Short mmCIF file of C-alpha atoms in Angstrom, two decimals:
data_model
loop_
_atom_site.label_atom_id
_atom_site.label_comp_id
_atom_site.label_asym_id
_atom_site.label_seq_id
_atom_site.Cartn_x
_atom_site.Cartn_y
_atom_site.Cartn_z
CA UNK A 1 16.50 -0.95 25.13
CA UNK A 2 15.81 -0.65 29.42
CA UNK A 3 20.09 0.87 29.36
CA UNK A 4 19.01 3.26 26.34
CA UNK A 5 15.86 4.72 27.38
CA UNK A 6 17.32 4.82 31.27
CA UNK A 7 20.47 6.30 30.41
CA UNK A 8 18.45 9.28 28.32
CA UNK A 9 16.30 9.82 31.04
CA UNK A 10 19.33 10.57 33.30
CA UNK A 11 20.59 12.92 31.01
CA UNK A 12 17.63 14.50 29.17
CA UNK A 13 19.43 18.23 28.97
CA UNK A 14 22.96 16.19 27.13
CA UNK A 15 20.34 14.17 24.91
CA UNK A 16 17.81 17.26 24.35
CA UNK A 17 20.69 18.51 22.71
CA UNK A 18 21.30 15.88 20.53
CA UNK A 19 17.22 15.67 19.50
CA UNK A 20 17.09 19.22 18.83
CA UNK A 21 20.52 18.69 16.41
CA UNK A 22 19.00 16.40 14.69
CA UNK A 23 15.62 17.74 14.65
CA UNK A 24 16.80 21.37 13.10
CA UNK A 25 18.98 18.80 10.31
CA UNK A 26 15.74 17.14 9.49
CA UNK A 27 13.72 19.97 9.07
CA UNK A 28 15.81 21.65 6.81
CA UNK A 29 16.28 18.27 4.98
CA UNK A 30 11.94 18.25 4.49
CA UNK A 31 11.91 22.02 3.63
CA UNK A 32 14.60 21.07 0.74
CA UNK A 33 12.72 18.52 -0.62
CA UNK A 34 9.45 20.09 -0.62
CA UNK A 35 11.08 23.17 -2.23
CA UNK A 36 13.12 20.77 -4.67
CA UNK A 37 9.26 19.17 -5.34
CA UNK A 38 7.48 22.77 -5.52
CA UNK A 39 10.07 23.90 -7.85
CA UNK A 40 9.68 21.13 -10.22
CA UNK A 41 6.40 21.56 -10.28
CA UNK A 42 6.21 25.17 -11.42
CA UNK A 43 8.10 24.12 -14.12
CA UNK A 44 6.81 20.79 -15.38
CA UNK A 45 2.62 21.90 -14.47
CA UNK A 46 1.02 22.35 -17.38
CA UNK A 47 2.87 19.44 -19.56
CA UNK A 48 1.94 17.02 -16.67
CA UNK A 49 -1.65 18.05 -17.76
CA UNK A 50 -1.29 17.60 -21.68
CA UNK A 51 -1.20 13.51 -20.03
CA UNK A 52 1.16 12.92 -23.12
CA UNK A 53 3.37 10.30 -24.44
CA UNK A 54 5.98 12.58 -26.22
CA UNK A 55 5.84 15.80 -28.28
CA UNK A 56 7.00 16.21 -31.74
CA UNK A 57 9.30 18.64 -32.09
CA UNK A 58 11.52 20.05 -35.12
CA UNK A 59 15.76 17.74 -35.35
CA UNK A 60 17.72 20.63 -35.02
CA UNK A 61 15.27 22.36 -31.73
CA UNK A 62 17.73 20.64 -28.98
CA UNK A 63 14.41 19.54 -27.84
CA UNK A 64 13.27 22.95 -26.77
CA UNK A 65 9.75 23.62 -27.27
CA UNK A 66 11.30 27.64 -27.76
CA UNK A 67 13.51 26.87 -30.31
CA UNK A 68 11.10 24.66 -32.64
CA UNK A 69 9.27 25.85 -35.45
CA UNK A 70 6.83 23.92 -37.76
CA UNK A 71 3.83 24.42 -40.40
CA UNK A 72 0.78 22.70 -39.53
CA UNK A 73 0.82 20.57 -42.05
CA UNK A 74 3.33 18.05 -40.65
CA UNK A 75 0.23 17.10 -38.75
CA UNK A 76 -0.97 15.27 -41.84
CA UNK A 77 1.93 12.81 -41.94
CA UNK A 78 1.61 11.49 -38.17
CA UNK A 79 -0.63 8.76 -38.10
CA UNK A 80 -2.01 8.37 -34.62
CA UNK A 81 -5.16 8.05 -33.00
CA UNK A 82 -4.59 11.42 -30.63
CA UNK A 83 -2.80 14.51 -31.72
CA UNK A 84 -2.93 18.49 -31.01
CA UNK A 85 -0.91 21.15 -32.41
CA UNK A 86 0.67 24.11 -29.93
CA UNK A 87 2.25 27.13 -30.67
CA UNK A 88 3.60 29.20 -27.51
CA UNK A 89 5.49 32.42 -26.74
CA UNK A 90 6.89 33.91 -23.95
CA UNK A 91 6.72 37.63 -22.80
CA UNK A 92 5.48 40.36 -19.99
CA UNK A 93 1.79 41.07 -19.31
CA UNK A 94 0.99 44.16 -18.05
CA UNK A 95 -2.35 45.10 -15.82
CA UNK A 96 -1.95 48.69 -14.41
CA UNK A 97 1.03 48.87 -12.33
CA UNK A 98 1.37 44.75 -12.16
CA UNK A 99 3.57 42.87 -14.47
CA UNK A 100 4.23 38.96 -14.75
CA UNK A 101 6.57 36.97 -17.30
CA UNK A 102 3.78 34.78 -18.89
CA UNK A 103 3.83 31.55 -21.07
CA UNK A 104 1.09 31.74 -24.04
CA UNK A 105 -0.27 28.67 -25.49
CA UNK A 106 -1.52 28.81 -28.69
CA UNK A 107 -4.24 25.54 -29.30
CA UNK A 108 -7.47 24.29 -31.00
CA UNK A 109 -10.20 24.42 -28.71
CA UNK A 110 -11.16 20.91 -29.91
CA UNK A 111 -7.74 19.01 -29.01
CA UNK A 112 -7.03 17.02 -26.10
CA UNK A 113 -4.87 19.99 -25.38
CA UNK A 114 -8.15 22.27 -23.89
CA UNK A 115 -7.82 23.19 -20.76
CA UNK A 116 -10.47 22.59 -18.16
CA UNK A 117 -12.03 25.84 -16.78
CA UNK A 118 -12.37 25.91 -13.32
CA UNK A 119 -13.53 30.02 -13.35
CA UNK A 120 -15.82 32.02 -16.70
CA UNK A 121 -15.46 30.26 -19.91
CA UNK A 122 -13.41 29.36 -22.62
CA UNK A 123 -11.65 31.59 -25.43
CA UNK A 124 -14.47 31.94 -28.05
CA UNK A 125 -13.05 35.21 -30.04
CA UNK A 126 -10.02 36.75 -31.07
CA UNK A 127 -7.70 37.55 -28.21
CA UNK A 128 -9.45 35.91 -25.15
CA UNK A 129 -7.24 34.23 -23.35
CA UNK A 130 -7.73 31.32 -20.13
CA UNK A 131 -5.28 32.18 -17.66
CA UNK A 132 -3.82 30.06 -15.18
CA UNK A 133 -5.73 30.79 -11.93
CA UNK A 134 -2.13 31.59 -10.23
CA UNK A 135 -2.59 34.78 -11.11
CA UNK A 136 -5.57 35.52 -9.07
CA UNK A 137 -3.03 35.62 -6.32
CA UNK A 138 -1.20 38.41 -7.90
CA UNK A 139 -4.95 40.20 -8.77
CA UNK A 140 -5.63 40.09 -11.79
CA UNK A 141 -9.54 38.93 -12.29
CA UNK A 142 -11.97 37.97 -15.16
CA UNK A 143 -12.67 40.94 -17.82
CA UNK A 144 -9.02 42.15 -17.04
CA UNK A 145 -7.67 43.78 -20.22
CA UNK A 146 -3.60 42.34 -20.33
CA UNK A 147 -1.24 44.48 -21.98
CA UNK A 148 1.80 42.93 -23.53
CA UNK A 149 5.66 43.85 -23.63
CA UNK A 150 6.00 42.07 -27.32
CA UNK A 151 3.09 43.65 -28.97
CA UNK A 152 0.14 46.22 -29.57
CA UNK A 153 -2.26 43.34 -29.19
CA UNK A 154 -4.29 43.15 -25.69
CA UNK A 155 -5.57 39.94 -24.29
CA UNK A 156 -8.75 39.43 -22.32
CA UNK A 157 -9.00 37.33 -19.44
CA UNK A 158 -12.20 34.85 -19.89
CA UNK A 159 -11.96 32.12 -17.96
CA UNK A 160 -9.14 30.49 -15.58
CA UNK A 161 -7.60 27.22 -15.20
CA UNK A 162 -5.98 25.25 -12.67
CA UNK A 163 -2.42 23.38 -12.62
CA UNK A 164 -1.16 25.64 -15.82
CA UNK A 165 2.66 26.66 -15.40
CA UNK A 166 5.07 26.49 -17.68
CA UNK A 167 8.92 27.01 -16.60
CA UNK A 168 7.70 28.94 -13.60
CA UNK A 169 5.71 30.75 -15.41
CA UNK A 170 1.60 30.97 -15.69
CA UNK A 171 0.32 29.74 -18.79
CA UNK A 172 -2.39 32.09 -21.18
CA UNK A 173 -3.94 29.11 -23.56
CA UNK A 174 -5.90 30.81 -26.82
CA UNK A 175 -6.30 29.75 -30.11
CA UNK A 176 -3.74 29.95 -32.54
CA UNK A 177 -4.87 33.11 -34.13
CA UNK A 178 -4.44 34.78 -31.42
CA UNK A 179 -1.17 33.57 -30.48
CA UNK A 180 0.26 33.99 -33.87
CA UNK A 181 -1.31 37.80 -34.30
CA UNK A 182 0.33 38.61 -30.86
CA UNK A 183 3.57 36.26 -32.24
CA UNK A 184 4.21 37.54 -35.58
CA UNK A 185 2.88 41.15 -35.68
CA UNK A 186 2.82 42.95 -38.98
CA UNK A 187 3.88 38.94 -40.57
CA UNK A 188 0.47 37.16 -38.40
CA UNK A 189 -1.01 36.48 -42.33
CA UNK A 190 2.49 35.10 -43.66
CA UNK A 191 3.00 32.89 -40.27
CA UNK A 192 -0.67 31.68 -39.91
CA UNK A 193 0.27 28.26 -40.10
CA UNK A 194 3.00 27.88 -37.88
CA UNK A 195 3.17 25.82 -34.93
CA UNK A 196 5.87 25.02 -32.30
CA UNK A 197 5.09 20.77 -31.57
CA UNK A 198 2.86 18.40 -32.12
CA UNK A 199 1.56 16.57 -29.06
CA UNK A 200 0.62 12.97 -29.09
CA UNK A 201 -0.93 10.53 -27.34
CA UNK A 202 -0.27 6.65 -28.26
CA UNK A 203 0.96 3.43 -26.23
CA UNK A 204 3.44 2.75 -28.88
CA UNK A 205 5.50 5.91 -29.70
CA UNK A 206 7.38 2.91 -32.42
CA UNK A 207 4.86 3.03 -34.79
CA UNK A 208 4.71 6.57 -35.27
CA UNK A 209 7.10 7.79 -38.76
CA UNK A 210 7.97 11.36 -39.14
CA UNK A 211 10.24 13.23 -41.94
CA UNK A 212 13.89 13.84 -41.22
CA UNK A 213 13.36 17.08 -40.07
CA UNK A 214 11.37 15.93 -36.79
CA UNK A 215 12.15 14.38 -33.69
CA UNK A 216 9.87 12.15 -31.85
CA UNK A 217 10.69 13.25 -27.80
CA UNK A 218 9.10 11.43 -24.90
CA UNK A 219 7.34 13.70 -22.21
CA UNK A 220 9.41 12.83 -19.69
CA UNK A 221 13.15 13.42 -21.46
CA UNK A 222 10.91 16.94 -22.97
CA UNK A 223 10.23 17.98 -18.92
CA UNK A 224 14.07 16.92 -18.43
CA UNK A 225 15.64 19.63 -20.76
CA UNK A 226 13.30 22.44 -19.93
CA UNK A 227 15.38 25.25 -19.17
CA UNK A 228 16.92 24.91 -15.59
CA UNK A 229 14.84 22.36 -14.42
CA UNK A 230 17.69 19.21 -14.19
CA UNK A 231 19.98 22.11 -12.82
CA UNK A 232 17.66 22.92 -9.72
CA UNK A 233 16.67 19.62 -8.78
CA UNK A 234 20.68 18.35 -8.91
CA UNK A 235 21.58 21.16 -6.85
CA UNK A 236 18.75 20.47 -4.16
CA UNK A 237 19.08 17.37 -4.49
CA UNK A 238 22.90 17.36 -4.03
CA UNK A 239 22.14 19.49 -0.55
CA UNK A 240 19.81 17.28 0.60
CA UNK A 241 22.30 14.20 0.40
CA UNK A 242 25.13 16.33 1.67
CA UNK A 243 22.52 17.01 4.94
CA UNK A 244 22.14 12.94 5.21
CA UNK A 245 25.71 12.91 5.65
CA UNK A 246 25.91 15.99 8.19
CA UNK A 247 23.59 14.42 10.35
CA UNK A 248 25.49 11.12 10.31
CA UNK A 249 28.84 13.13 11.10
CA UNK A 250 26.79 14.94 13.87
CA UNK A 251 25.39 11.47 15.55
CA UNK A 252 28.85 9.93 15.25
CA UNK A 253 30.74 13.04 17.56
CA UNK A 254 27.78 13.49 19.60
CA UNK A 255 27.96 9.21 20.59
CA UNK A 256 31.81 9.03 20.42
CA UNK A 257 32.01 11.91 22.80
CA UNK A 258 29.19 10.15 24.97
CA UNK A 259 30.92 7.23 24.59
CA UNK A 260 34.47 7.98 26.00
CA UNK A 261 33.03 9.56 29.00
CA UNK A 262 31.98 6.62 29.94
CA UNK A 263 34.79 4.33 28.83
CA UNK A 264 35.47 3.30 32.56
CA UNK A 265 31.50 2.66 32.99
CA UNK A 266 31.46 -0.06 29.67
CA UNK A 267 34.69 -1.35 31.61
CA UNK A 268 32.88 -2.21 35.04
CA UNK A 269 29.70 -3.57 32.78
CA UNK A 270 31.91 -6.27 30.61
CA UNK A 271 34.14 -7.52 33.49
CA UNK A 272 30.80 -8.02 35.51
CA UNK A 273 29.88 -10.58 32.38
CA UNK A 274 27.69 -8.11 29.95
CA UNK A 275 28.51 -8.90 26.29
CA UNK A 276 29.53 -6.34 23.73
CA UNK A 277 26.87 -7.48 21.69
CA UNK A 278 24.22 -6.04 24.87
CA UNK A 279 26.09 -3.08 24.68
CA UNK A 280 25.97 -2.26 21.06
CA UNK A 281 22.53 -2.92 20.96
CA UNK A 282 21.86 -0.66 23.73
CA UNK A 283 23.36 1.94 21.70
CA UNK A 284 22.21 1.12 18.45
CA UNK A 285 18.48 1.46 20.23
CA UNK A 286 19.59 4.98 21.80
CA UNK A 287 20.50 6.04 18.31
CA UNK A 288 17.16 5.21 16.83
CA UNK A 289 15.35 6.71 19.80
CA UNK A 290 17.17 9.85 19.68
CA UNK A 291 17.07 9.74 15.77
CA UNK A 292 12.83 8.63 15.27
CA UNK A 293 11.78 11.68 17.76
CA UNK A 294 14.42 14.51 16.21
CA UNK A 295 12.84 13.84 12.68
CA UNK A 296 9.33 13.13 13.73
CA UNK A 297 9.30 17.17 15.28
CA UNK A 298 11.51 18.12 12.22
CA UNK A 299 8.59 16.08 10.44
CA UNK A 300 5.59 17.94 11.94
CA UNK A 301 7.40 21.14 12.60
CA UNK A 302 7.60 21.28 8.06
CA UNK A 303 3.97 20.52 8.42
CA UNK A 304 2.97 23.06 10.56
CA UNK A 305 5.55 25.66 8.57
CA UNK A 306 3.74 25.05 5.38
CA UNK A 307 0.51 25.35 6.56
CA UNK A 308 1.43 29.27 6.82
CA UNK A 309 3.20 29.63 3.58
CA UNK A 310 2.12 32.11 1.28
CA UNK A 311 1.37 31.05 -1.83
CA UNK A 312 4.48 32.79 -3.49
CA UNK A 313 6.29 30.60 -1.56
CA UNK A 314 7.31 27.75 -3.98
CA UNK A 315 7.13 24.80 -1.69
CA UNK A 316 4.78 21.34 -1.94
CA UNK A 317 5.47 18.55 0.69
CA UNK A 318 5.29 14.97 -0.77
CA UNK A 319 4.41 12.99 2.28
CA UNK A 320 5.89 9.51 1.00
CA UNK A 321 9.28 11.13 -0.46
CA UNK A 322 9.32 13.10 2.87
CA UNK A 323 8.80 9.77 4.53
CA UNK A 324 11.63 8.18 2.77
CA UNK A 325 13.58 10.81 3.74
CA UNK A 326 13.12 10.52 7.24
CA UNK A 327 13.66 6.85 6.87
CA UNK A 328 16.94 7.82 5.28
CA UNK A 329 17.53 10.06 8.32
CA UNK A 330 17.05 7.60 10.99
CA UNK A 331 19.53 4.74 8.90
CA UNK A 332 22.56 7.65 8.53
CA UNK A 333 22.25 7.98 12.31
CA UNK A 334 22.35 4.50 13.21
CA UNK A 335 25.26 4.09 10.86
CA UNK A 336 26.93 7.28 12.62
CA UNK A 337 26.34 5.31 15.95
CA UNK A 338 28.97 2.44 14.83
CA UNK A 339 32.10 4.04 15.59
CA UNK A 340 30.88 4.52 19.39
CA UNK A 341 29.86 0.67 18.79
CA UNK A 342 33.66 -0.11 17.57
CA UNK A 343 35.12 1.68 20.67
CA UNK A 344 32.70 -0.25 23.16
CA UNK A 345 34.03 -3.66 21.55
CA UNK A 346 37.59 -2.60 22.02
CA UNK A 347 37.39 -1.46 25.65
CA UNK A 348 39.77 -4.14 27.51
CA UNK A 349 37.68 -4.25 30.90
CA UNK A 350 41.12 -4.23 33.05
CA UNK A 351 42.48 -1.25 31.59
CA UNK A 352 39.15 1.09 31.51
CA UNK A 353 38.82 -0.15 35.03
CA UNK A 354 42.44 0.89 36.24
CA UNK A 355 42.60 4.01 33.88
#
């Protein structure tokens, strides 16, 4: 550790270098992750709140809440202790010159489904609606009137809630009236039954017997094949992993480089008696140095950036998988450091010495 930390105080600007590397790879490597996590998020918000086991959902709806369709009666035939009933659309609301794709949930207002209100009050009449309170950022406010692409129906804002997105987009929860008179149109009376899932809550999802026609579908595998949502986190996920091995590659030239500069120096040190295994060490410990203060700054630099994010901004930083990460970081770059390690064991002292 004394030949590391001496050696990089010799040569701060050469080692600066290799900090700053390594610092700009981990900070891109926390932004991903906490844009991978934000993203997720957005999509997955307002099921994460349901606090379900699985969803009921119609066999031939590819487990897509969009593409299921169901009366209400079905709820009859599932015998379990919690249950609610959802119906939901998607479309455009329109305030003025604002628009915003919107998600409208369609519930009973005595179902474990209910939203908490964190802003005015819950949906009492027709065509009150509790919006998520995401779109407070974008303006819109209690009493606003919300016009709507799909129909001659308006919505009234009421009350908001918190933690209510669904596939990116802010959820409207109402009653099912509502929903299906906005839904259906001119055909609300014939389609007053219809549903799109059944929710449920129960420790043992075995128990529960449905028709042919349904599918039982855990929450989790549900979240899974929501539109787009594997397809963004594999590709962040893939970049992130790809950056692991960049910064590996990066250590490795930077050290082998490093290294064969100084192939005559490692010469003079083993044929005055100092092991390889000293050696190694030494720069095993100059690795980790270099590697634990590049991704702490990278660490608090992703800190400080999100502290100024706006809130458009899709990004939430999960402190333990960021610290996992930059566990991850530090480990590629020690690995990176063993080809400089190979090259110090094969120096033959004579030869360095008389090259």
């Amino acid at each position: 550790m004394f030949l590391a930390w001496n050696e990089i105080k010799k040569n701060k600007l050469r080692f600066t270098l290799i900090i700053g590397v390594l610092m700009l790879v981990s900070y891109l490597v926390f932004f991903l992750s906490g844009l991978a996590n934000g993203l997720q998020q957005m999509n997955r918000e307002s099921v994460d709140k349901w606090d379900s086991d699985a969803i009921i959902l119609t066999d031939d709806s590819d487990k897509s809440l969009y593409q299921s369709s169901m009366d209400v009666s079905e709820v009859d035939e599932i015998d379990t202790d919690k249950i609610a009933v959802i119906g939901q659309m998607s479309t455009i609301a329109r305030l003025d010159d604002m628009k915003i794709n919107v998600s409208i949930f369609g519930i009973n207002d005595d179902e474990f489904l209910m939203p908490n209100i964190t802003d005015g009050k819950s949906f009492t009449e027709i065509n009150e609606v509790i919006a998520s309170d995401t779109l407070k950022d974008e303006g819109f406010k209690l009493g606003d009137i919300l016009k709507l692409s799909s129909s001659d129906d308006s919505l009234t804002i009421v009350g908001f809630t918190s933690n209510a997105r669904f596939n990116a987009s802010p959820v409207l929860y109402t009653n099912l009236e509502t929903l299906n008179a906005v839904k259906f149109g001119d055909y609300a009376e014939v389609n007053k039954d219809q549903i799109n899932a059944i929710v449920i809550q129960s420790t043992d999802l075995s128990t529960i017997k449905t028709n042919e026609a349904l599918e039982i579908v855990d929450t989790e595998t549900f979240i899974q094949n929501l539109p787009g949502y594997t397809e963004q986190s594999l590709s962040l996920n893939f970049m992130i992993y790809f950056l692991f091995i960049i910064s590996a590659v990066i250590v490795a030239i930077f050290l082998y480089v490093l290294t064969v500069q100084k192939i005559s120096m490692f010469g003079i040190m083993k044929a005055q008696g100092i092991s390889n295994a000293y050696l190694s060490k030494s720069i095993v410990a100059q690795t980790f140095i270099l590697a634990a203060v590049g991704v702490t700054i990278g660490f608090a630099l992703t800190l400080l950036t999100g502290a100024f994010l706006p809130s458009a901004v899709p990004v939430s930083f999960d402190l333990v998988k960021m610290l996992l990460n930059g566990l991850v970081l530090v480990i590629v770059a020690i690995a990176g450091a063993v080809f400089s390690v190979l090259t110090i064991v094969k120096i033959d002292p004579l030869k360095a010495i008389g090259g």
